[in-house]
Coordinates of C-alpha atoms in Angstrom, one line a residue:
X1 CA 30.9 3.7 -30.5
X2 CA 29.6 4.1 -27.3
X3 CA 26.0 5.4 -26.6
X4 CA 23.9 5.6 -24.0
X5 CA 20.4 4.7 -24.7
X6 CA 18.1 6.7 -22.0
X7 CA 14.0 6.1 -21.7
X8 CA 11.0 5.8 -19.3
X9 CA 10.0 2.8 -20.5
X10 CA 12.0 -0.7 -21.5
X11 CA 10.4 -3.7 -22.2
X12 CA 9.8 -6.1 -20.9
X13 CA 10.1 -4.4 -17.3
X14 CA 7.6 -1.5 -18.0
X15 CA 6.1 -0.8 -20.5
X16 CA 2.6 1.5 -21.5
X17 CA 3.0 1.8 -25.0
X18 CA 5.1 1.4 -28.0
X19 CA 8.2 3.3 -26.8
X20 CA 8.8 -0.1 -24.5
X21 CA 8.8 -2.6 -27.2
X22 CA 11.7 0.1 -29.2
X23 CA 13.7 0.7 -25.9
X24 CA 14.0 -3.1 -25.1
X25 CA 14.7 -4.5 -28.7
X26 CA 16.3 -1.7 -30.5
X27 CA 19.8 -1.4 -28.3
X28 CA 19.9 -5.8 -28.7
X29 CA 20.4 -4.9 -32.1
X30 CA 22.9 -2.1 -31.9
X31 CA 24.9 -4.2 -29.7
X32 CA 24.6 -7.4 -32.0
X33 CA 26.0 -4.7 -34.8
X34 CA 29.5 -4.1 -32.5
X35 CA 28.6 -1.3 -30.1
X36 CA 29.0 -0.8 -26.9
X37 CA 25.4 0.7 -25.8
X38 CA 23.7 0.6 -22.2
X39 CA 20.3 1.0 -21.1
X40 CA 19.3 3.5 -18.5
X41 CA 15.3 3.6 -17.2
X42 CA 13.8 4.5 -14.0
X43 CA 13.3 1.8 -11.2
X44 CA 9.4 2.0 -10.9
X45 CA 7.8 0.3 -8.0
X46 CA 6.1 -2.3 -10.5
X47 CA 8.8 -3.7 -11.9
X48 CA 9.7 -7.4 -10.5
X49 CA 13.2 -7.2 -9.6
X50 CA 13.1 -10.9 -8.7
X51 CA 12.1 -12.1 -11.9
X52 CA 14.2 -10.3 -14.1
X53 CA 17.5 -10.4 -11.8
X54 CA 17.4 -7.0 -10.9
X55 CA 20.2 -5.9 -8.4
X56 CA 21.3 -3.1 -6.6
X57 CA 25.1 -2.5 -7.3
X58 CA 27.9 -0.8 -5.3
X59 CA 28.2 2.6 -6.8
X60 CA 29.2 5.8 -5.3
X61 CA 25.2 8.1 -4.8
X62 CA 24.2 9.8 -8.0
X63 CA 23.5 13.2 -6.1
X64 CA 21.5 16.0 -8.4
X65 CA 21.2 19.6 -7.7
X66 CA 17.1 20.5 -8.5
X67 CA 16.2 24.1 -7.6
X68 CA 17.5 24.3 -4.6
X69 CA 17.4 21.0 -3.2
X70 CA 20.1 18.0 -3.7
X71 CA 18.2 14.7 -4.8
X72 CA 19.8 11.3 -4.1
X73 CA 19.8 7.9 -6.3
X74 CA 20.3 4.6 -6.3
X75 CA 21.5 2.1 -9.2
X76 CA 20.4 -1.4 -9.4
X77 CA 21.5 -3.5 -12.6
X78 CA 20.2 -5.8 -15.1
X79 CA 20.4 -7.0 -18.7
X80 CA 17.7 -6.9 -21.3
X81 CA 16.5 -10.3 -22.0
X82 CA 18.8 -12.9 -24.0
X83 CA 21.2 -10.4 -24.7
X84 CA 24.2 -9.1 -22.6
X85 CA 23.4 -5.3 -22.9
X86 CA 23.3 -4.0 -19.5
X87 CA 20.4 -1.7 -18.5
X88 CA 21.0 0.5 -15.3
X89 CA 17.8 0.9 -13.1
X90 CA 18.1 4.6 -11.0
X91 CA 16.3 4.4 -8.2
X92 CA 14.3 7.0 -6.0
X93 CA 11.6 5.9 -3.9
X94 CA 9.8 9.4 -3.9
X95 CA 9.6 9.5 -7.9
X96 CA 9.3 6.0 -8.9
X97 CA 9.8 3.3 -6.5
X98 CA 6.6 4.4 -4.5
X99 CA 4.5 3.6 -7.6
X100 CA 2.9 0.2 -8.7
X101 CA 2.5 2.4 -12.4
X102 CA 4.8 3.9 -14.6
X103 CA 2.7 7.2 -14.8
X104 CA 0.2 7.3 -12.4
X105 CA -3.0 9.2 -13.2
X106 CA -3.6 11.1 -10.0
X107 CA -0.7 12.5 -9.7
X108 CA 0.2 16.3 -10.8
X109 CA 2.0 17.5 -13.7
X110 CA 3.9 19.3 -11.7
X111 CA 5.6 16.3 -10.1
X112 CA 5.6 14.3 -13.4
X113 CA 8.2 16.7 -15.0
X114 CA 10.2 16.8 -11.8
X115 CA 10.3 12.8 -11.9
X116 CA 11.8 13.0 -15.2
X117 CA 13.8 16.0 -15.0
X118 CA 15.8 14.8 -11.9
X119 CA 15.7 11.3 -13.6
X120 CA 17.4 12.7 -17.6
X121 CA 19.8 14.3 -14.8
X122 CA 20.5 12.0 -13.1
X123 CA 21.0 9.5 -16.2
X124 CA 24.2 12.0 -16.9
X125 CA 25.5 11.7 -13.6
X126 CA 25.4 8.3 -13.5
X127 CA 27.2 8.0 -16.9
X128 CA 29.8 10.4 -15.5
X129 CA 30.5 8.3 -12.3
X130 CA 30.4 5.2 -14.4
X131 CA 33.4 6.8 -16.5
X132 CA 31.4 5.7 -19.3
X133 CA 31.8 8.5 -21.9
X134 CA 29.3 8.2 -24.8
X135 CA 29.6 8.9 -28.0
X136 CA 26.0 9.4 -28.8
X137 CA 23.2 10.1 -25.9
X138 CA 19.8 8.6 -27.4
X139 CA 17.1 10.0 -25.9
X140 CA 13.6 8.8 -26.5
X141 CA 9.9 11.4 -26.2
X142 CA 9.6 13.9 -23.8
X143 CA 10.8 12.6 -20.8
X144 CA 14.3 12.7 -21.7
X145 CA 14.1 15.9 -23.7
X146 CA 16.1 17.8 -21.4
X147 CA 19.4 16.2 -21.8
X148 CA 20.1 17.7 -25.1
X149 CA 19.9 20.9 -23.0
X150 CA 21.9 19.7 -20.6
X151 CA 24.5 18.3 -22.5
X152 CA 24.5 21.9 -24.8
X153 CA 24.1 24.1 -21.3
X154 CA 24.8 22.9 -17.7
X155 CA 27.5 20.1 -18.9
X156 CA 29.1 21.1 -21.8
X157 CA 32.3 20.9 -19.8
X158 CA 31.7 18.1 -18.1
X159 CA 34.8 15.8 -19.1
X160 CA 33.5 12.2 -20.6
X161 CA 29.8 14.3 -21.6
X162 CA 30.8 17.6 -23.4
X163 CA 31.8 15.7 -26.6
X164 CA 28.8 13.5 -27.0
X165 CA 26.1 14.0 -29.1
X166 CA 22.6 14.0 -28.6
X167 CA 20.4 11.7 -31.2
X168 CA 16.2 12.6 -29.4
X169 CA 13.5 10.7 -31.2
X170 CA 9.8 11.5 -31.0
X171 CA 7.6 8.3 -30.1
X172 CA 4.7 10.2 -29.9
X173 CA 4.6 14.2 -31.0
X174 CA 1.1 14.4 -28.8
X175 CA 3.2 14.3 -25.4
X176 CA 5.4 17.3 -25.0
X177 CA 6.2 17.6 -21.4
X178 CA 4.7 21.1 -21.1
X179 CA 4.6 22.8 -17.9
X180 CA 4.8 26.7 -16.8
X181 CA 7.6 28.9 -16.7
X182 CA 8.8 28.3 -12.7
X183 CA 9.5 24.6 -14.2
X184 CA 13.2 26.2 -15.4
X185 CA 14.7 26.8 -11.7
X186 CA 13.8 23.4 -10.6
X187 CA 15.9 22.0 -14.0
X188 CA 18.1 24.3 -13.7
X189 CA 18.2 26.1 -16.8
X190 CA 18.1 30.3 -16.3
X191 CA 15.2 31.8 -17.3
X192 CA 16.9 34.5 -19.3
X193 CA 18.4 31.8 -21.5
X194 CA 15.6 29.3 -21.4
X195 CA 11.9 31.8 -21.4
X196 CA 12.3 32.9 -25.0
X197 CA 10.8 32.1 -28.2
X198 CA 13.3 30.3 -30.0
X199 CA 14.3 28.5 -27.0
X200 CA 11.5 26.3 -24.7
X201 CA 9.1 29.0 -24.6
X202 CA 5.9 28.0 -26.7
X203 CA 2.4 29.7 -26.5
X204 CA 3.1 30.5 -22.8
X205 CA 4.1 27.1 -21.2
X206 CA 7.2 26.0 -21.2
X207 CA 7.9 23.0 -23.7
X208 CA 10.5 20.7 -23.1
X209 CA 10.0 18.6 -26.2
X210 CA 10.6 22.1 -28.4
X211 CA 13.9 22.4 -26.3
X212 CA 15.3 19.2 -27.5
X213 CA 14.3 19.8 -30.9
X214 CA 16.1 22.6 -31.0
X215 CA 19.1 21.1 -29.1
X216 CA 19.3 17.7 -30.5
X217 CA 22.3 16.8 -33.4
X218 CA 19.6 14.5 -34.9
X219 CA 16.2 14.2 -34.4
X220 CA 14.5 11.1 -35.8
X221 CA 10.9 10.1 -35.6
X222 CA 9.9 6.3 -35.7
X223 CA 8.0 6.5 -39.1
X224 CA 9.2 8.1 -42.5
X225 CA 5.4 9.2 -43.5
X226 CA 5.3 10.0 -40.0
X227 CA 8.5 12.5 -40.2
X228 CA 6.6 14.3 -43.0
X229 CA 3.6 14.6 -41.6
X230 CA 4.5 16.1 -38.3
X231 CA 6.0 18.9 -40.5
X232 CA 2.3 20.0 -41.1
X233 CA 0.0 21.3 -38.9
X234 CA -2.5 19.1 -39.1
X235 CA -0.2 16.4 -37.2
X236 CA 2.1 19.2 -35.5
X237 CA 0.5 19.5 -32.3
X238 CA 1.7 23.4 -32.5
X239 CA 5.6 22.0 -33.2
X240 CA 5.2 21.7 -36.9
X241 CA 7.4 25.5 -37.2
X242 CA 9.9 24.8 -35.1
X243 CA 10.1 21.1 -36.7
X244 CA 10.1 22.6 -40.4
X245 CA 13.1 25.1 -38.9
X246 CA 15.0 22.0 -37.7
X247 CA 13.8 19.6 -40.8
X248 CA 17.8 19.2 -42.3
X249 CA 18.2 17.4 -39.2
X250 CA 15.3 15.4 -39.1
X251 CA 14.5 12.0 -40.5
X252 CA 12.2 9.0 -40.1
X253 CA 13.5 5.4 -39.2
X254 CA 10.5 2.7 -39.1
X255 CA 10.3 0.7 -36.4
X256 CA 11.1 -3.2 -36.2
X257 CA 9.8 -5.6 -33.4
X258 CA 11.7 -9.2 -32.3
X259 CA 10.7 -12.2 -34.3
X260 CA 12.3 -14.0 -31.6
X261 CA 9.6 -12.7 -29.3
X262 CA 6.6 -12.9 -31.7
X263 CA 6.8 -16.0 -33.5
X264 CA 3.9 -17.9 -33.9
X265 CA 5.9 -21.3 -34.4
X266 CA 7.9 -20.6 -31.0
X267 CA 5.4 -18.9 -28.9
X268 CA 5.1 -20.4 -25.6
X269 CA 2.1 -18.5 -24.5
X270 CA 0.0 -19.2 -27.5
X271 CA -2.8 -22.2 -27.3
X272 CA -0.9 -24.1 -30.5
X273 CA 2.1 -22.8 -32.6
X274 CA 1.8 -22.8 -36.1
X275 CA 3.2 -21.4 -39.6
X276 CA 2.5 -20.3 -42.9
X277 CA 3.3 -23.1 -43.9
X278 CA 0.9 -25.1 -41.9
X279 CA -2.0 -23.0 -40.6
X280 CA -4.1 -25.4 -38.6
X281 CA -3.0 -23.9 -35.4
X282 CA -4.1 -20.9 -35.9
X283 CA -7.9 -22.1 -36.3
X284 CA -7.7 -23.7 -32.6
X285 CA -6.4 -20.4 -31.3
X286 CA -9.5 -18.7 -32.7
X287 CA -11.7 -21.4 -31.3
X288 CA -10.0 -21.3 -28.0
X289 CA -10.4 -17.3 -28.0
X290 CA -14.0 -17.6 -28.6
X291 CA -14.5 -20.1 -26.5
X292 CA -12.7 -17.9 -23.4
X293 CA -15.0 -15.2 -24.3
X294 CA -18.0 -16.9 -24.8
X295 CA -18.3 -16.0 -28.4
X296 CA -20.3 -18.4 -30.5
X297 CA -17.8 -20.6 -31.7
X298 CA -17.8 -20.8 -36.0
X299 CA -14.9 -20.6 -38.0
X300 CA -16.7 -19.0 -40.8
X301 CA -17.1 -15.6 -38.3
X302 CA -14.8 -13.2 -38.6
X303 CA -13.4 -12.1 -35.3
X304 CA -11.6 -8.6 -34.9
X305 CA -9.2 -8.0 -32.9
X306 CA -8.2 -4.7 -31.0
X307 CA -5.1 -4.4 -28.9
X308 CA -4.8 -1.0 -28.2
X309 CA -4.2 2.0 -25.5
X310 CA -8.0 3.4 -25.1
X311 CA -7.1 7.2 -26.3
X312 CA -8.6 9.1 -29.0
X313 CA -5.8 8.4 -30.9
X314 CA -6.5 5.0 -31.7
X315 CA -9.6 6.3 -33.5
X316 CA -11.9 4.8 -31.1
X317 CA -14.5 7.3 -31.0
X318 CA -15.3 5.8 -34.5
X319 CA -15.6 2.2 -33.2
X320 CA -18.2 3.9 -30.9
X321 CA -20.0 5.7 -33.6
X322 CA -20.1 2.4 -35.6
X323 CA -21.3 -0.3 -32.6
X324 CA -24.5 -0.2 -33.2
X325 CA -24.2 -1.3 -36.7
X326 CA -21.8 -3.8 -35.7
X327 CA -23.9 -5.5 -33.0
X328 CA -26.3 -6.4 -35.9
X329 CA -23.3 -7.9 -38.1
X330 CA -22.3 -11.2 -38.2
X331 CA -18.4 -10.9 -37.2
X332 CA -17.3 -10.9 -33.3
X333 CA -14.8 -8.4 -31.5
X334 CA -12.8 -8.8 -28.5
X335 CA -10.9 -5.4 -27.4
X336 CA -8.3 -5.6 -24.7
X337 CA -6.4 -2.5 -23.1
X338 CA -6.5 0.3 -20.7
X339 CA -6.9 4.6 -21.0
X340 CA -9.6 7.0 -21.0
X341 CA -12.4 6.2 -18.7
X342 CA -15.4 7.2 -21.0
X343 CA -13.9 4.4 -23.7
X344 CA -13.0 1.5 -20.8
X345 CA -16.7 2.3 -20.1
X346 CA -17.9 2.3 -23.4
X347 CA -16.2 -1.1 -24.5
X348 CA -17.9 -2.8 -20.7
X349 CA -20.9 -1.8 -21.9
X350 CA -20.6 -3.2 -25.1
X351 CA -19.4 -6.3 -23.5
X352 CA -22.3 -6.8 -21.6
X353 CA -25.1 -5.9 -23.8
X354 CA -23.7 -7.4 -27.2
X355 CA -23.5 -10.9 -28.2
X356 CA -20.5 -10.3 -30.4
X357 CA -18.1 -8.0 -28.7
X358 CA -16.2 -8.9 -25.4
X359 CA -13.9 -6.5 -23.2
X360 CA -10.8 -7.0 -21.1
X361 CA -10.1 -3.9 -19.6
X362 CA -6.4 -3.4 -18.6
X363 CA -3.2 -5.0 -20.0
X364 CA -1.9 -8.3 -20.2
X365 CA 1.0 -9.8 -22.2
X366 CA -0.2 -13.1 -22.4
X367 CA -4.2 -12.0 -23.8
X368 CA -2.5 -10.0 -26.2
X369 CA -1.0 -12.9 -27.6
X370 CA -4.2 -14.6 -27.4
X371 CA -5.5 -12.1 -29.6
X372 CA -3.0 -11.8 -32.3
X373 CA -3.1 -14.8 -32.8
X374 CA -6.9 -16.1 -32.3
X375 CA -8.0 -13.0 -34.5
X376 CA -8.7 -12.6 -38.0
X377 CA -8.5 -8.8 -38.0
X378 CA -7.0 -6.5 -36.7
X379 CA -8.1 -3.3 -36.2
X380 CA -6.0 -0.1 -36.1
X381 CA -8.6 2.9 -37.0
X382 CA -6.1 5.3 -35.8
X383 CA -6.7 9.3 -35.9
X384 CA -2.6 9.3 -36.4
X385 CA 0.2 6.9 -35.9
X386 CA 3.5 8.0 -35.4
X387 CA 4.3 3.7 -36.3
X388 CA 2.7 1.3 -34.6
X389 CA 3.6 -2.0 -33.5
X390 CA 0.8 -3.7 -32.7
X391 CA 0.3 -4.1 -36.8
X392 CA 3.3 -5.3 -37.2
X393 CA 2.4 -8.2 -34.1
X394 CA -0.5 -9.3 -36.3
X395 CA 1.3 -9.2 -39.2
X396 CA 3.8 -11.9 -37.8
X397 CA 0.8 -13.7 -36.7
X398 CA -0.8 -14.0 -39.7
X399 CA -4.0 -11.2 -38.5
X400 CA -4.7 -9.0 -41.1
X401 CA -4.4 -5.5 -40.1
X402 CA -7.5 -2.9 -41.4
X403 CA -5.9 0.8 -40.5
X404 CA -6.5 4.1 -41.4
X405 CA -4.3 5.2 -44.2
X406 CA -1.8 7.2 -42.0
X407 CA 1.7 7.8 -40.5
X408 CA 3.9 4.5 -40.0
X409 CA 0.4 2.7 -41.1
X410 CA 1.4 4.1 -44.4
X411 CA 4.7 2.4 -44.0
X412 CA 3.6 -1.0 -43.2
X413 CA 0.9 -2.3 -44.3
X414 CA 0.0 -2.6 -48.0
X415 CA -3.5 -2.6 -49.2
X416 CA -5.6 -5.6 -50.5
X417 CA -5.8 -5.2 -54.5
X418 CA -8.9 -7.5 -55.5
X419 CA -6.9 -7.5 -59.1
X420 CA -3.7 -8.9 -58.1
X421 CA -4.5 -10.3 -55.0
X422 CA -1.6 -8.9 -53.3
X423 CA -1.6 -6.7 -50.2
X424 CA -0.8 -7.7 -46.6
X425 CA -4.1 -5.9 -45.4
X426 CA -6.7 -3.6 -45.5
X427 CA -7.3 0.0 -45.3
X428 CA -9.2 3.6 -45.5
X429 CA -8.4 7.1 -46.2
X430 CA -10.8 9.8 -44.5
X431 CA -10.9 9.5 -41.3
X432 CA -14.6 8.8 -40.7
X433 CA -16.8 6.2 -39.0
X434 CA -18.4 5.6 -42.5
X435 CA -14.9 4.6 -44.3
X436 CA -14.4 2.6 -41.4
X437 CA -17.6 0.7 -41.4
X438 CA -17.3 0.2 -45.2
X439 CA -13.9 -1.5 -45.4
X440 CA -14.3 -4.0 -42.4
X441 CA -17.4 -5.0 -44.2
X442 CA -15.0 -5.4 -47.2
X443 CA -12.8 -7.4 -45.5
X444 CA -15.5 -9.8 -44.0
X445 CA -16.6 -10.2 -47.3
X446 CA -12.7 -11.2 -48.9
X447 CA -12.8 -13.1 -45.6
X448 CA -15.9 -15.2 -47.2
X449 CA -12.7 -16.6 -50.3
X450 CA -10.8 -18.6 -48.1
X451 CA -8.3 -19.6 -51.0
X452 CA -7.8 -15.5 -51.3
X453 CA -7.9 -14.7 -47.2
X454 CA -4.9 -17.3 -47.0
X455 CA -3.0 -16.2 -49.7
X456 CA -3.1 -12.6 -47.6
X457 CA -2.1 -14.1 -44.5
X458 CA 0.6 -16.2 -45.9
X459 CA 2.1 -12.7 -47.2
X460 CA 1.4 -10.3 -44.3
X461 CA 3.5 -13.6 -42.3
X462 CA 6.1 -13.0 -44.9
X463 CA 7.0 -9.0 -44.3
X464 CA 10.2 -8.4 -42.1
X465 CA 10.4 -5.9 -39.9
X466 CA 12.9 -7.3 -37.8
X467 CA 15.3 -4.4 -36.4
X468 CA 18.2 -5.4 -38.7
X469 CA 17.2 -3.0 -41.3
X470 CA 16.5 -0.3 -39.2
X471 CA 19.2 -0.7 -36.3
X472 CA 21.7 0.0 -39.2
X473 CA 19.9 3.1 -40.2
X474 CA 20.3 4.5 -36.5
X475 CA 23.8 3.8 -36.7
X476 CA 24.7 5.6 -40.0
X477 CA 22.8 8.4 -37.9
X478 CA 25.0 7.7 -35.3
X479 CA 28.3 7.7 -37.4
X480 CA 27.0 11.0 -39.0
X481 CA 26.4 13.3 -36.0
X482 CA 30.0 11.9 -35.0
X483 CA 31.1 13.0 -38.0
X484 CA 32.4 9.8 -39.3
X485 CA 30.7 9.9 -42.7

């Protein structure tokens, strides 16, 4: 088959969240099964173009009609790292190249849903000119949610595009792309067709994540739980109707990360590689980490980890409720990442005037390593979770995830049972700062058993979630909406 795998973010070029890690490992794996499948992303101005061999090719200008303006591209050409899939880079200096961030904060939502309306565009354009004609358009969250529209509307007889089919998975149900109703001239989509009900129209705003819903041949989500939940209301975010309308097409495929990538007995970027077999490493890249962040150094302290985007999401409003208690505690806690003002300002703070919890605000590859693997814990208090991949990280690294009992959470990590002694982690159910408190100080005390503590880390190290499993799922989905099964 041949697909074309379309999103804002590809790692390890850009990348914000989880959607990055997916987009730069998934299509490795779909190629490795026999397909032919390219990448297509915008160029943003902070991606290093140098570094990863990033070239502008000779290809005729991808020219888009928005509104009433004509909109010009570039392409420049890669390949995702140790592989030979080819990602496509289309370039516009106005809507991406201009920018050292992949969504920057202070610009209006107005112009963040042209960027990624003229860029879905433009991604069918380019795979017109290119004479590449897909099979299957995969199209990740909400910035490609108009190309099921497209494909269904404004190119449905477009010859090499009118036969594919669209495959749009939801990353993140929280981001819809919702703007209001003068939105649809600039796309391109009639308002007499598009301003209704059961089409983009939802609670008065225009809702370009409903529209691919809607227009999608598959929808997938990147949990199973998480597939189910978002049916509800509770996790809907005010899509859970037209979701349970469209539920026989809907499924949930769990998300893998690269063992090639994080490996604790090949990582580069580590202080000292080590296995399950032979854990000693892992003890100097604890004592390193609190050493860098002038934590007292003890083995016998636990140290939590967080790696996380700073949003309420990540439950971190019940980290704040709980700081005080855990100031008094005898564990340690180093928090790196990057979001919501009020929580990069809460976790300086807490940096500053604790003797037990240090900050780095921002994001940086090689700290997160630094913390899944100096770490003991890992925390992932999450309000919801459509999968997560930071647990699976620690996992591989031998850190013991504590998460709240919920989407791809559910999925992955499997409870300690003080009976059996099997379990690859720990977690809690309501989602309250009390639950939380309670089970890390459950885990310090397992932590206190080191015979037990290595026998968890030994099978949290064990779990695959490689993308074998789950690359092969996408492509019976694939074969499916082709028809071929």
């Amino acid at each position: 088959m041949n697909i074309l795998f379309v999103s804002a973010e590809v790692s390890p070029f850009a990348k914000v969240g989880g959607l990055a890690d997916v987009a730069g490992s998934l299509p490795k794996a779909i190629k490795k099964a026999g397909h032919n499948i390219k990448v297509v992303m915008p160029l943003y101005g902070c991606i290093d173009k140098e570094k990863f061999g990033i070239k502008f090719i000779d290809f005729p200008p991808i020219i888009v009609q928005m509104g009433c303006s004509d909109i010009g591209l570039g392409v420049a050409k890669g390949y995702l790292p140790d592989s030979d899939v080819e990602i496509y880079f289309l370039a516009n200096d106005g809507y991406f190249g201009n920018f050292a961030w992949v969504y920057p904060q202070w610009v209006s939502n107005r112009f963040e849903q042209e960027r990624y309306a003229v860029f879905s565009k433009a991604a069918l354009e380019f795979s017109r000119l290119l004479n590449f004609c897909p099979d299957i358009i995969h199209c990740n969250d909400w910035h490609t949610a108009t190309i099921p529209m497209h494909i269904k509307h404004n190119f449905k007889f477009c010859p090499g595009l009118s036969g594919a089919k669209t495959i749009f998975t939801i990353h993140n149900l929280a981001y819809q792309g919702r703007y209001s109703k003068d939105i649809l001239d600039f796309i391109g989509f009639p308002s007499d067709w598009a301003w209704r009900y059961d089409m983009l129209e939802c609670y008065g705003e225009v809702n370009m994540m409903k529209g691919a819903i809607k227009f999608a041949d598959k929808v997938t989500t990147v949990s199973p739980t998480y597939a189910e939940e978002i049916m509800r209301s509770e996790y809907g975010e005010g899509l859970d109707e037209i979701l349970r309308d469209n539920k026989y097409k809907t499924c949930g495929i769990l998300n893998g990360i690269d063992y090639d990538l994080y490996n604790p007995a090949k990582d580069k970027k580590i202080v000292k590689n080590y296995s399950s077999k032979n854990l000693s490493g892992k003890k100097e890249c604890k004592t390193w980490l609190q050493k860098k962040y002038g934590l007292e150094v003890n083995a016998e302290i636990p140290l939590f980890g967080i790696v996380s985007r700073l949003v309420d999401q990540k439950g971190l409003d019940l980290i704040a409720a709980i700081a005080h208690e855990f100031k008094q505690m005898r564990a340690q806690m180093v928090v790196l990442g990057s979001g919501d003002g009020w929580y990069e300002n809460m976790f300086r703070d807490l940096g500053l005037n604790s003797k037990n919890i240090r900050d780095f605000i921002g994001y940086n590859a090689t700290e997160a390593e630094y913390i899944y693997s100096g770490a003991d814990i890992f925390l992932m208090p999450s309000r919801f979770e459509p999968c997560g991949i930071s647990q699976l990280i620690a996992m591989a690294y031998g850190t013991l995830p504590l998460v709240r009992e919920t989407g791809g959470l559910v999925d992955t990590v499997q409870n300690f049972n003080p009976q059996t002694e099997e379990g690859t982690g720990f977690k809690f159910w309501n989602y309250d700062a009390n639950g939380l408190l309670n089970t890390m100080r459950w885990a310090m005390d397992i932590y206190k058993n080191k015979k037990t503590w290595e026998k968890i880390v030994k099978s949290a190290m064990a779990q695959d979630f490689s993308w074998n499993q789950s690359a092969q799922k996408y492509i019976w989905l694939y074969e499916d909406a082709c028809g071929l099964k």
